[in-house]
Coordinates of C-alpha atoms in Angstrom, one line a residue:
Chain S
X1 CA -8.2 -17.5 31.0
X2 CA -11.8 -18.9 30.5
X3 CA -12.9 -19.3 26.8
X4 CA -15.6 -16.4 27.3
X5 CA -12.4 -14.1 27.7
X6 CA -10.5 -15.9 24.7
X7 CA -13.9 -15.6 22.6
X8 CA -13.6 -12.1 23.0
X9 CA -9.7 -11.5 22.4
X10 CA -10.4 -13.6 19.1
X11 CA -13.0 -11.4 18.0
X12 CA -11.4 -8.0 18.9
X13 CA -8.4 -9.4 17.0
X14 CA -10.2 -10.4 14.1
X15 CA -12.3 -7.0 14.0
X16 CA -10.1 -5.2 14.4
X17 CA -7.7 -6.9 11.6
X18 CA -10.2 -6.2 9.2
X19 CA -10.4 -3.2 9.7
X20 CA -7.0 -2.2 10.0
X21 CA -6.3 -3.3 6.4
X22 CA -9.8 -2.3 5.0
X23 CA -10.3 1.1 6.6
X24 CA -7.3 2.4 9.1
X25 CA -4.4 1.6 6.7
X26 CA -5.9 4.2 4.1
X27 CA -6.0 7.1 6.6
X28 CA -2.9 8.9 6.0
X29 CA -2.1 12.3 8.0
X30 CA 1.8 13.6 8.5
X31 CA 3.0 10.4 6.4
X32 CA 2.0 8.1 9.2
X33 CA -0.9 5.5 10.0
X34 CA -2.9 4.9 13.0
X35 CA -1.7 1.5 13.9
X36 CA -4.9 0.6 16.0
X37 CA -4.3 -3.3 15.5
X38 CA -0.9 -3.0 17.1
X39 CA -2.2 -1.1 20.2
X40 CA -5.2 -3.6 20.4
X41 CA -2.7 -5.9 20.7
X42 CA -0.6 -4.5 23.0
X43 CA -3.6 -3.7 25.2
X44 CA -5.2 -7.5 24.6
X45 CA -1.4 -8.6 25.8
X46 CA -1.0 -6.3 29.0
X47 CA -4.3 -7.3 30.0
X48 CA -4.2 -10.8 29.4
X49 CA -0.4 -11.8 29.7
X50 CA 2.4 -13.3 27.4
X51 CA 0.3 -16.4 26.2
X52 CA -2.7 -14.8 25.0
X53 CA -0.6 -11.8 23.5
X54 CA 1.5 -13.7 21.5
X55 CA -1.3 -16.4 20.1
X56 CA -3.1 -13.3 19.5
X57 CA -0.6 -11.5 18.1
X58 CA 0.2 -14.5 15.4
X59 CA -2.8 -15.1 14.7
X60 CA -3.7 -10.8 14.0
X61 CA -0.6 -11.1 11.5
X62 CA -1.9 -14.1 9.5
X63 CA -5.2 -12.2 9.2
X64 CA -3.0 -9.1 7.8
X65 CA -0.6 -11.1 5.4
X66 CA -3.7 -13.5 4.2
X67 CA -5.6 -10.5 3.9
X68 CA -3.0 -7.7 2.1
X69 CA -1.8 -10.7 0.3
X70 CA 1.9 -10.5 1.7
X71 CA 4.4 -12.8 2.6
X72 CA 2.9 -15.4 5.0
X73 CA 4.4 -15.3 8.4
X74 CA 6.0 -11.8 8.3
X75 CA 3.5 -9.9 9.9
X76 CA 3.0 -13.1 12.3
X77 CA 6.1 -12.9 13.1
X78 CA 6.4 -9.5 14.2
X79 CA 3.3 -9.0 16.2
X80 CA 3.8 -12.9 17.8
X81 CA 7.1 -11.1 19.9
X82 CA 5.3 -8.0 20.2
X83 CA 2.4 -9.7 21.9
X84 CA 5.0 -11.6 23.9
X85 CA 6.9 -8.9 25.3
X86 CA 4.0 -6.6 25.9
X87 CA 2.2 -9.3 28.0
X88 CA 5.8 -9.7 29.6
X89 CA 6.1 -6.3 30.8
X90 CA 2.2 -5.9 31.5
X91 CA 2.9 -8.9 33.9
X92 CA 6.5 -7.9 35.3
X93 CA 7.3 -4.3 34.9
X94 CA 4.5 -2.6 34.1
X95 CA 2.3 -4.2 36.3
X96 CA -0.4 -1.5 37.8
X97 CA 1.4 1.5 36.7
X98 CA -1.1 3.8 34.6
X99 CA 1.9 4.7 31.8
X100 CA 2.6 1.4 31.3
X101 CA 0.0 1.3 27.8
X102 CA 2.1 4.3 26.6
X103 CA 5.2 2.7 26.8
X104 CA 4.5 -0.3 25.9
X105 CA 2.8 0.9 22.6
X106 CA 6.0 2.7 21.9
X107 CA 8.0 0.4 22.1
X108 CA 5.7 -2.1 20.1
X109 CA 5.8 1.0 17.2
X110 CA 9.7 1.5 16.9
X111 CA 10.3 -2.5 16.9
X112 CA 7.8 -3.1 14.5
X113 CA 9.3 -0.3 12.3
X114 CA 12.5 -1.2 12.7
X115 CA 12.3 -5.0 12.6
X116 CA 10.0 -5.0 9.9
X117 CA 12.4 -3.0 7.7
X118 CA 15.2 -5.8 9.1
X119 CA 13.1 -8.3 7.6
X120 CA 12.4 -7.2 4.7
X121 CA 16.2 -6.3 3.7
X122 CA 17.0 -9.8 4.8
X123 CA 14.3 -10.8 2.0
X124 CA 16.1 -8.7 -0.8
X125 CA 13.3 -6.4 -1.0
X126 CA 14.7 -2.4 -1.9
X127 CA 13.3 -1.0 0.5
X128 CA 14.6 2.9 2.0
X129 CA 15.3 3.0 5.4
X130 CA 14.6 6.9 5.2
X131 CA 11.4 6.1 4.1
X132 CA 10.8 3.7 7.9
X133 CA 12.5 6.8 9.7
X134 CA 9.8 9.3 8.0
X135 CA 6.9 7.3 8.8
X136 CA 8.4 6.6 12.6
X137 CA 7.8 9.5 14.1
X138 CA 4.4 9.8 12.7
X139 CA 3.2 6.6 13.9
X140 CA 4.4 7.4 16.7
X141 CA 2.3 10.2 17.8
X142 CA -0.6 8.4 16.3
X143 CA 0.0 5.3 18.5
X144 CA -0.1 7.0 21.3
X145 CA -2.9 9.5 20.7
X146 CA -4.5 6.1 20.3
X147 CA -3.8 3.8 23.7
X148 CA -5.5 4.9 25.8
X149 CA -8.8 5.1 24.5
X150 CA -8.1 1.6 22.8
X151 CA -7.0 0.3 26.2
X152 CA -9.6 1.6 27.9
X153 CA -12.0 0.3 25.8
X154 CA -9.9 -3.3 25.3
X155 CA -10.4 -3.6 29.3
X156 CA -13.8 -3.2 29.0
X157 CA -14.4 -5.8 26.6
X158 CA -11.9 -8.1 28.2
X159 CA -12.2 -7.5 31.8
X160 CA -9.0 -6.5 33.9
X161 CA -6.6 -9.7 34.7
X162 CA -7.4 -11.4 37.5
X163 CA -4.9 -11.8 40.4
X164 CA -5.5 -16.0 39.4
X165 CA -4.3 -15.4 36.2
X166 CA -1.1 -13.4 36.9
X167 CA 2.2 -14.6 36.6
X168 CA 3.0 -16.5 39.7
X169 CA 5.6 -14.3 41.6
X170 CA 6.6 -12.4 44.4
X171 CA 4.6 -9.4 45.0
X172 CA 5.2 -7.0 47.2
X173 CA 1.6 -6.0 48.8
X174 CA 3.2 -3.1 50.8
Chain N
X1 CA 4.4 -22.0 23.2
X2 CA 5.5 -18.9 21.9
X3 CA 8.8 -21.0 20.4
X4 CA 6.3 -22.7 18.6
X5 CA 4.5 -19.7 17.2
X6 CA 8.1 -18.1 15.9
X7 CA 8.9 -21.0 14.0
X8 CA 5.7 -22.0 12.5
X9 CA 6.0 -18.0 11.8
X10 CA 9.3 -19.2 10.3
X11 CA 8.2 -21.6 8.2
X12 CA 5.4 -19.7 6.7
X13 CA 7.4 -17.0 5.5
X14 CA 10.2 -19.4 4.2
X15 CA 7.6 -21.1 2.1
X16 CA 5.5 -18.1 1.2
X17 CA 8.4 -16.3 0.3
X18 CA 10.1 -19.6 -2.3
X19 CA 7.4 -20.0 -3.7
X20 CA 4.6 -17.5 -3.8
X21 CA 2.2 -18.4 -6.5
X22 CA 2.3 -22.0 -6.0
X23 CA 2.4 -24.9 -4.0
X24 CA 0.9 -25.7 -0.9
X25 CA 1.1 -22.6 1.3
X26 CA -0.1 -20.5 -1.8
X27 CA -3.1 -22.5 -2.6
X28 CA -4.8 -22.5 1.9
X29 CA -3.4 -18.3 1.3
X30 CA -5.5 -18.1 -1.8
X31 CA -8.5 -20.1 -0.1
X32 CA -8.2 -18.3 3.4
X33 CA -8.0 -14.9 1.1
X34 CA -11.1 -16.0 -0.4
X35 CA -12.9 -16.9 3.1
X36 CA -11.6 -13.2 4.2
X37 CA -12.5 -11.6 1.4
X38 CA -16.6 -10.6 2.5
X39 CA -15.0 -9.2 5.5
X40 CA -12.8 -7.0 4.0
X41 CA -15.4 -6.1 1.5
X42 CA -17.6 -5.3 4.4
X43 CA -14.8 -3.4 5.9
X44 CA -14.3 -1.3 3.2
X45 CA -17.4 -0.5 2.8
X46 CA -18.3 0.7 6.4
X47 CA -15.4 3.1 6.1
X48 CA -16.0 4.2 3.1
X49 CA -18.4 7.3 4.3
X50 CA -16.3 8.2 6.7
X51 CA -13.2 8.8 4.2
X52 CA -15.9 10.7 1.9
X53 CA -16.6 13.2 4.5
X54 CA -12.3 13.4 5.1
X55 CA -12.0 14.1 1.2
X56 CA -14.9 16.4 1.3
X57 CA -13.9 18.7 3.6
X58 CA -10.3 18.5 2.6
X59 CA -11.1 19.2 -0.5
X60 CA -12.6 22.5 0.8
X61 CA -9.9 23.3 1.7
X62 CA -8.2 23.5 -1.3
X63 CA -11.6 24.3 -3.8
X64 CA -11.4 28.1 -4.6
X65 CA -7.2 27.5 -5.6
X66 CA -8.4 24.5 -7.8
X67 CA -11.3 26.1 -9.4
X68 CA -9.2 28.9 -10.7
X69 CA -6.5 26.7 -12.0
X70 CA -9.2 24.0 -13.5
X71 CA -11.1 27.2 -15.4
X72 CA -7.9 28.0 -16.5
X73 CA -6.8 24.7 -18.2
X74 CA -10.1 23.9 -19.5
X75 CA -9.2 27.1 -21.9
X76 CA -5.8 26.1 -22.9
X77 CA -7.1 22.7 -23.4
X78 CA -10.5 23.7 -25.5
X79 CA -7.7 25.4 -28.1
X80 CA -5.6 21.9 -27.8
X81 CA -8.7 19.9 -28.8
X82 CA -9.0 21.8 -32.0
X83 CA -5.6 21.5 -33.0
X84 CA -5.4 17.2 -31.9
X85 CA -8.4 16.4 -33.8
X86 CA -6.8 17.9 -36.7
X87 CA -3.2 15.9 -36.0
X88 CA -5.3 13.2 -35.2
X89 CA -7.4 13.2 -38.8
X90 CA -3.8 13.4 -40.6
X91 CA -2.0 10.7 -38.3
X92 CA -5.1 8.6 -39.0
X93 CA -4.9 9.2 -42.6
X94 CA -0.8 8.9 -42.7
X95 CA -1.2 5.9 -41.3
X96 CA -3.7 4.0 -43.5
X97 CA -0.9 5.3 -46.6
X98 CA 1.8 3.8 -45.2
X99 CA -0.2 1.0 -43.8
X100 CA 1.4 1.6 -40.6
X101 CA 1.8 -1.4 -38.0
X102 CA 1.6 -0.4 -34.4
X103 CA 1.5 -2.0 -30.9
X104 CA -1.7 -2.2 -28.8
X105 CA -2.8 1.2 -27.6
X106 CA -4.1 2.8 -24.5
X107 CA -7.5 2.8 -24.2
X108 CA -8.9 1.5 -27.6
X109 CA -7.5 -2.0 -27.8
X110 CA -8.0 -2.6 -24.3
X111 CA -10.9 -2.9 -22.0
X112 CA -10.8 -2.2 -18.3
X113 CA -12.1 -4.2 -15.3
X114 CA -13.1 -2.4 -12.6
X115 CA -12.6 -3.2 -9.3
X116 CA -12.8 -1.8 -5.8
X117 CA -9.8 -1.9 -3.7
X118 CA -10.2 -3.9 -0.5
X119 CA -7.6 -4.1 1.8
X120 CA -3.9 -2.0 2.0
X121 CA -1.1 -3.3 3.8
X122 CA -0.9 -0.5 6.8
X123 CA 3.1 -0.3 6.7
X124 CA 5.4 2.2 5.0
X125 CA 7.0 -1.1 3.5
X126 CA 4.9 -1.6 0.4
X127 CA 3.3 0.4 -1.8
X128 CA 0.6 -2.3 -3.0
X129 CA -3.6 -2.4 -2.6
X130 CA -5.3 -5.7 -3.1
X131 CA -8.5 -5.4 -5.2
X132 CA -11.8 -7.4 -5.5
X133 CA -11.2 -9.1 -8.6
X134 CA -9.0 -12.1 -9.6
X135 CA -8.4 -14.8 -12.4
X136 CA -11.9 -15.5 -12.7
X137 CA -12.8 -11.7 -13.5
X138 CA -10.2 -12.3 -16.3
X139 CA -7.1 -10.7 -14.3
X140 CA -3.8 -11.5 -15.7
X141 CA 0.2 -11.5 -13.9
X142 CA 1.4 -8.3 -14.8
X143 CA -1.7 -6.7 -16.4
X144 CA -1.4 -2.5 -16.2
X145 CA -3.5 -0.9 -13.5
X146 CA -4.8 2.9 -14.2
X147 CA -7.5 5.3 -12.3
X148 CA -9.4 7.5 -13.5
X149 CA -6.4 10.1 -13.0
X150 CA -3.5 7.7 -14.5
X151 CA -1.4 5.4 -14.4
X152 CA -1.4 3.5 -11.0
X153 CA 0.6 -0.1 -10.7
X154 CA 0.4 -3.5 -11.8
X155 CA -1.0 -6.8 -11.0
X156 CA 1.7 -8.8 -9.0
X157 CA 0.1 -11.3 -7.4
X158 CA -3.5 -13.0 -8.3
X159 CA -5.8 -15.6 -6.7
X160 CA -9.2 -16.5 -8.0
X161 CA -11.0 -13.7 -6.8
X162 CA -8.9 -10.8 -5.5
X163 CA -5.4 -9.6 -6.9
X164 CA -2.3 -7.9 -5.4
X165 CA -1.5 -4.6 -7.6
X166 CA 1.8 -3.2 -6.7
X167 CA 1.5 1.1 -7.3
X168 CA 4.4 2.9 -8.9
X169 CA 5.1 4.1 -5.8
X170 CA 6.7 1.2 -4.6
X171 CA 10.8 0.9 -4.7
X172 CA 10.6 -2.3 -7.1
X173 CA 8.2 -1.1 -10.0
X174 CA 9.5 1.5 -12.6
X175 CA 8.1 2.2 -15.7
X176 CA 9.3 3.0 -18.7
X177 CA 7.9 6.6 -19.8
X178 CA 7.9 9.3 -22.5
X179 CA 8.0 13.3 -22.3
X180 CA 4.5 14.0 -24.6
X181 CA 6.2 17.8 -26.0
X182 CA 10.0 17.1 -26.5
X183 CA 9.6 13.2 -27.0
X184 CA 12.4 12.2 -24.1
X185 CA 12.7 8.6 -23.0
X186 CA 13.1 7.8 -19.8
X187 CA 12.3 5.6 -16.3
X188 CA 9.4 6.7 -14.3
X189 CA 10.4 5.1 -10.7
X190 CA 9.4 6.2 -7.0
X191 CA 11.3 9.5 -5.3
X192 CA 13.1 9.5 -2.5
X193 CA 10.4 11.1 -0.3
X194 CA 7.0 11.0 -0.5
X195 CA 4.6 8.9 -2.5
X196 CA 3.3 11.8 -4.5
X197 CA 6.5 12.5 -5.8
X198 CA 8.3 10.4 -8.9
X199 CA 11.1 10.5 -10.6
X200 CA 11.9 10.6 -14.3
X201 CA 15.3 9.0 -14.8
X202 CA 17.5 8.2 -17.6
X203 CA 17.0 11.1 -19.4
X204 CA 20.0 12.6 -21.2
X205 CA 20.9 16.0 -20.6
X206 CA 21.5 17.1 -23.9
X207 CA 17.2 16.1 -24.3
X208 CA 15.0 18.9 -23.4
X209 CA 12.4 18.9 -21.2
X210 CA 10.2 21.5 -19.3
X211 CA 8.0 22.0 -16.1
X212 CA 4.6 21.4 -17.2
X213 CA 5.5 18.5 -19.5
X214 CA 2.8 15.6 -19.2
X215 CA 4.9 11.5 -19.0
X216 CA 2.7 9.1 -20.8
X217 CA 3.6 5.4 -20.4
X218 CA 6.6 4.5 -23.8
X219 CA 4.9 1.3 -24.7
X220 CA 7.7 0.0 -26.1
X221 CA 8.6 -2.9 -28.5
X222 CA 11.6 -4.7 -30.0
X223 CA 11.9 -7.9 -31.8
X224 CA 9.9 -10.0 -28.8
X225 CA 10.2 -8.1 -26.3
X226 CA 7.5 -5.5 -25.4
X227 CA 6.7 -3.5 -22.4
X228 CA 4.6 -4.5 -19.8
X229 CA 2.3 -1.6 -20.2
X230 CA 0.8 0.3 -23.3
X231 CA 1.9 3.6 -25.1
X232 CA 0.2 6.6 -23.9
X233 CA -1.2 6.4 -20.2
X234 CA -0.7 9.3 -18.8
X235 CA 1.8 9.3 -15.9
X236 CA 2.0 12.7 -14.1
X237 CA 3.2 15.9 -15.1
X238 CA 6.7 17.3 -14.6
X239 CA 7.4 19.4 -11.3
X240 CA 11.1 20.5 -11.8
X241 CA 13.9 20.0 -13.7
X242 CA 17.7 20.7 -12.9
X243 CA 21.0 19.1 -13.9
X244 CA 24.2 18.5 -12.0
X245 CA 27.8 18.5 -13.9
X246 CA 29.1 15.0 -11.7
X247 CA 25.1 13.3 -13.1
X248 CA 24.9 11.5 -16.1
X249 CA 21.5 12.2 -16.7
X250 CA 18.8 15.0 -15.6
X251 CA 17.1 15.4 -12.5
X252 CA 13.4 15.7 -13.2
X253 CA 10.4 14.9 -10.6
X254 CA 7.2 14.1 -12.0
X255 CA 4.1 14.8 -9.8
X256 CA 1.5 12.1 -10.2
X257 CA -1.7 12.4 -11.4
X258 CA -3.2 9.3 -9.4
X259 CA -3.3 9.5 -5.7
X260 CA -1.2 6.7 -4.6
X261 CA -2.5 7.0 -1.1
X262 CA -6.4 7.8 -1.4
X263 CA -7.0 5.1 -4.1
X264 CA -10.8 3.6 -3.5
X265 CA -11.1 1.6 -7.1
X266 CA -8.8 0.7 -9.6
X267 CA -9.4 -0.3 -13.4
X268 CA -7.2 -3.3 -14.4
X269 CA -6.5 -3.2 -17.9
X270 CA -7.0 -6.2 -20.3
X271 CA -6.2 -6.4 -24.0
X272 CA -9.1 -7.1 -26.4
X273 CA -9.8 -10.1 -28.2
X274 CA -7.2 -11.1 -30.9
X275 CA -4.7 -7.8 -29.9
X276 CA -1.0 -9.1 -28.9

């Protein structure tokens, strides 16, 4: 990846951060929120591979708990392995296949939910699990009402991966 | 690389979480919140007409239904004004016989700092908003926070120029709370659902208490200890009321009269000079 490219992932991230906590975070409709800082992420990471999605993806969280005021590192944490995976699958898996976004936002959604609420009970904080399963399914519809057009757009900003920068594999060019 | 990013992850939260109004890791978090903080205002502020129009025409919605009901309490409260300025004369009179002591009170011995809220953590984990004001604006640990509606939170975490207020719809903050008509203590805390549903707990069945019934803040104090937050902010106004035979105490919800979820600025109370 050149440093225009990682330029750019740093400044989507960082917009985007902002934003989330300043402006997305208060839009509340069916319980949920429109989680468009993990779906940048997941696009930055299926675009751009495990490396750059899980630097981005720590570096998005430290923006979120410096920002919200939280525990350091939790947030970090959780988008560092969501960045990882998504750019795993976006170079494996999902490679070239048009629902590949979708799923991966999914997946990003329920494992931030759930592991989010895993770490918090670890940390002794009372929190409801019915109130992780209400907002799920919210979020949920949100996220993916949202990938597309973030991807989309992420791609644009971005660029698509180059074949250079793929994982160096077998592919089968049939 | 990513190993590295998990447990530096690691580490952060270990030392964030031991200590997390001092030491090291506290004092770059309340420098990098600082060096964050214009963007976040700036953020705010960009969306900011966008959730105007949202309340607007959701509050459209909703305006012929509200008018009605507004017209209608503004009469049943025009006869209450009467008869409280009259209870008030006597109280005031009562109290200068008897030379009365009392414990600060909500809003004369305190003054409020206003402050716009800038950032919300976008999870359904915590209830908290973190505000544009800090220790230099004269923010204090555990100072009340109220809207222009009520009673919202308090102040759980402060750096020099933003704080952390935690809403009393979050699972850890519960206040204690008094029924205005019948007088029944109790704990406001969170429900089980939704953040615009509370719960008035500990209140003995044998107490009566009806729908309608405004909760002020109890305001508390014996020997040296004292609640957190002054008598008399008003709290929400009970929704329903039921009792069970196998509960010890009744089952009231309390709808709020601050919107937990659409709060845009908050106004941090401080006491006066020379109140304790």
């Amino acid at each position: 990846m050149n440093s225009a490219v990682g330029v750019r992932v740093a400044l989507i991230i960082f917009v985007v951060a902002i934003l989330q906590v300043s402006a997305f975070s208060s839009v509340t409709i069916g319980r949920g929120v429109p989680e468009v800082l993990l779906v940048a992420l997941d696009s930055v990471a299926l675009l751009r591979g495990t490396l750059t999605g899980a630097v981005a993806g720590f570096f998005a969280g430290l923006i979120v708990d410096v920002a919200t005021l939280g525990t350091l590192g939790l947030t970090s944490l959780l988008l560092t392995l969501v960045g990882y995976w998504a750019g795993r699958y976006g170079e494996t898996t999902g490679r070239g296949r048009p629902h590949a976004p979708v799923l991966a936002a999914l997946a990003a959604t329920v494992f931030v939910g759930i592991g989010g609420y895993a770490i918090q009970s670890m940390l002794g904080e009372p929190i409801s699990a019915r109130v992780v399963l209400v907002a799920l399914p919210a979020a949920l519809i949100w996220n993916t009402a949202l990938i597309y057009p973030v991807f989309g757009l992420t791609r644009r900003i971005v660029g698509a991966p180059e074949r250079a920068d793929r994982a160096r594999e077998v592919e089968l060019l049939v | 690389m990513v190993g590295i990013l998990v447990v530096l992850a690691l580490v952060l939260m270990t030392f964030s979480f031991r200590k997390p109004d001092s030491g090291p890791v506290a004092s770059v978090e309340s420098a990098a919140a600082s060096a964050l903080r214009p963007f976040t205002i700036a953020g705010e502020r960009v969306a900011q007409p966008f959730r105007d129009v949202y309340g607007w025409a959701d509050s459209l919605l909703t305006a012929r239904s509200d008018a009605k009901r507004l017209r209608a309490e503004t009469e049943a409260l025009r006869q209450q004004v009467i008869q409280n300025q009259f209870a008030a004369n006597e109280n005031a009179n009562l109290k200068a016989l008897l030379v009365f002591r009392d414990g600060p009170r909500f809003p004369d011995d305190y003054t409020g700092l206003a402050a716009a809220v800038i950032a919300r953590p976008s999870g359904s984990f915590a209830q908290e908003v973190v505000v544009a004001a800090g220790s230099n604006d004269g923010v204090a640990l555990d100072a009340p926070v109220v809207t222009a509606d009520g009673f919202l939170g308090h102040v759980t975490r402060v750096y020099s120029r933003s704080s952390r207020v935690t809403l009393l719809s979050d699972e850890q903050l519960a206040v204690s709370a008094i029924a205005v008509k019948s007088g029944a203590a109790g704990i406001v805390k969170h429900g089980r659902g939704s953040a615009s549903t509370l719960i008035f707990d500990r209140v003995p069945k044998k107490v009566k208490v009806s729908v309608g019934d405004t909760i002020v803040t109890a305001g508390w104090r014996s020997s040296r200890l004292a609640s957190l937050y002054p008598k008399g902010i008003p709290i929400g106004r009970v929704t329903s009321v039921g009792q069970a035979d196998t509960d010890l105490w009744k089952q009231i919800q309390v709808e709020p009269f601050a919107d937990f979820e659409r709060v845009d600025a908050v106004l941090i109370l401080v006491l006066k000079d020379g109140q304790k």
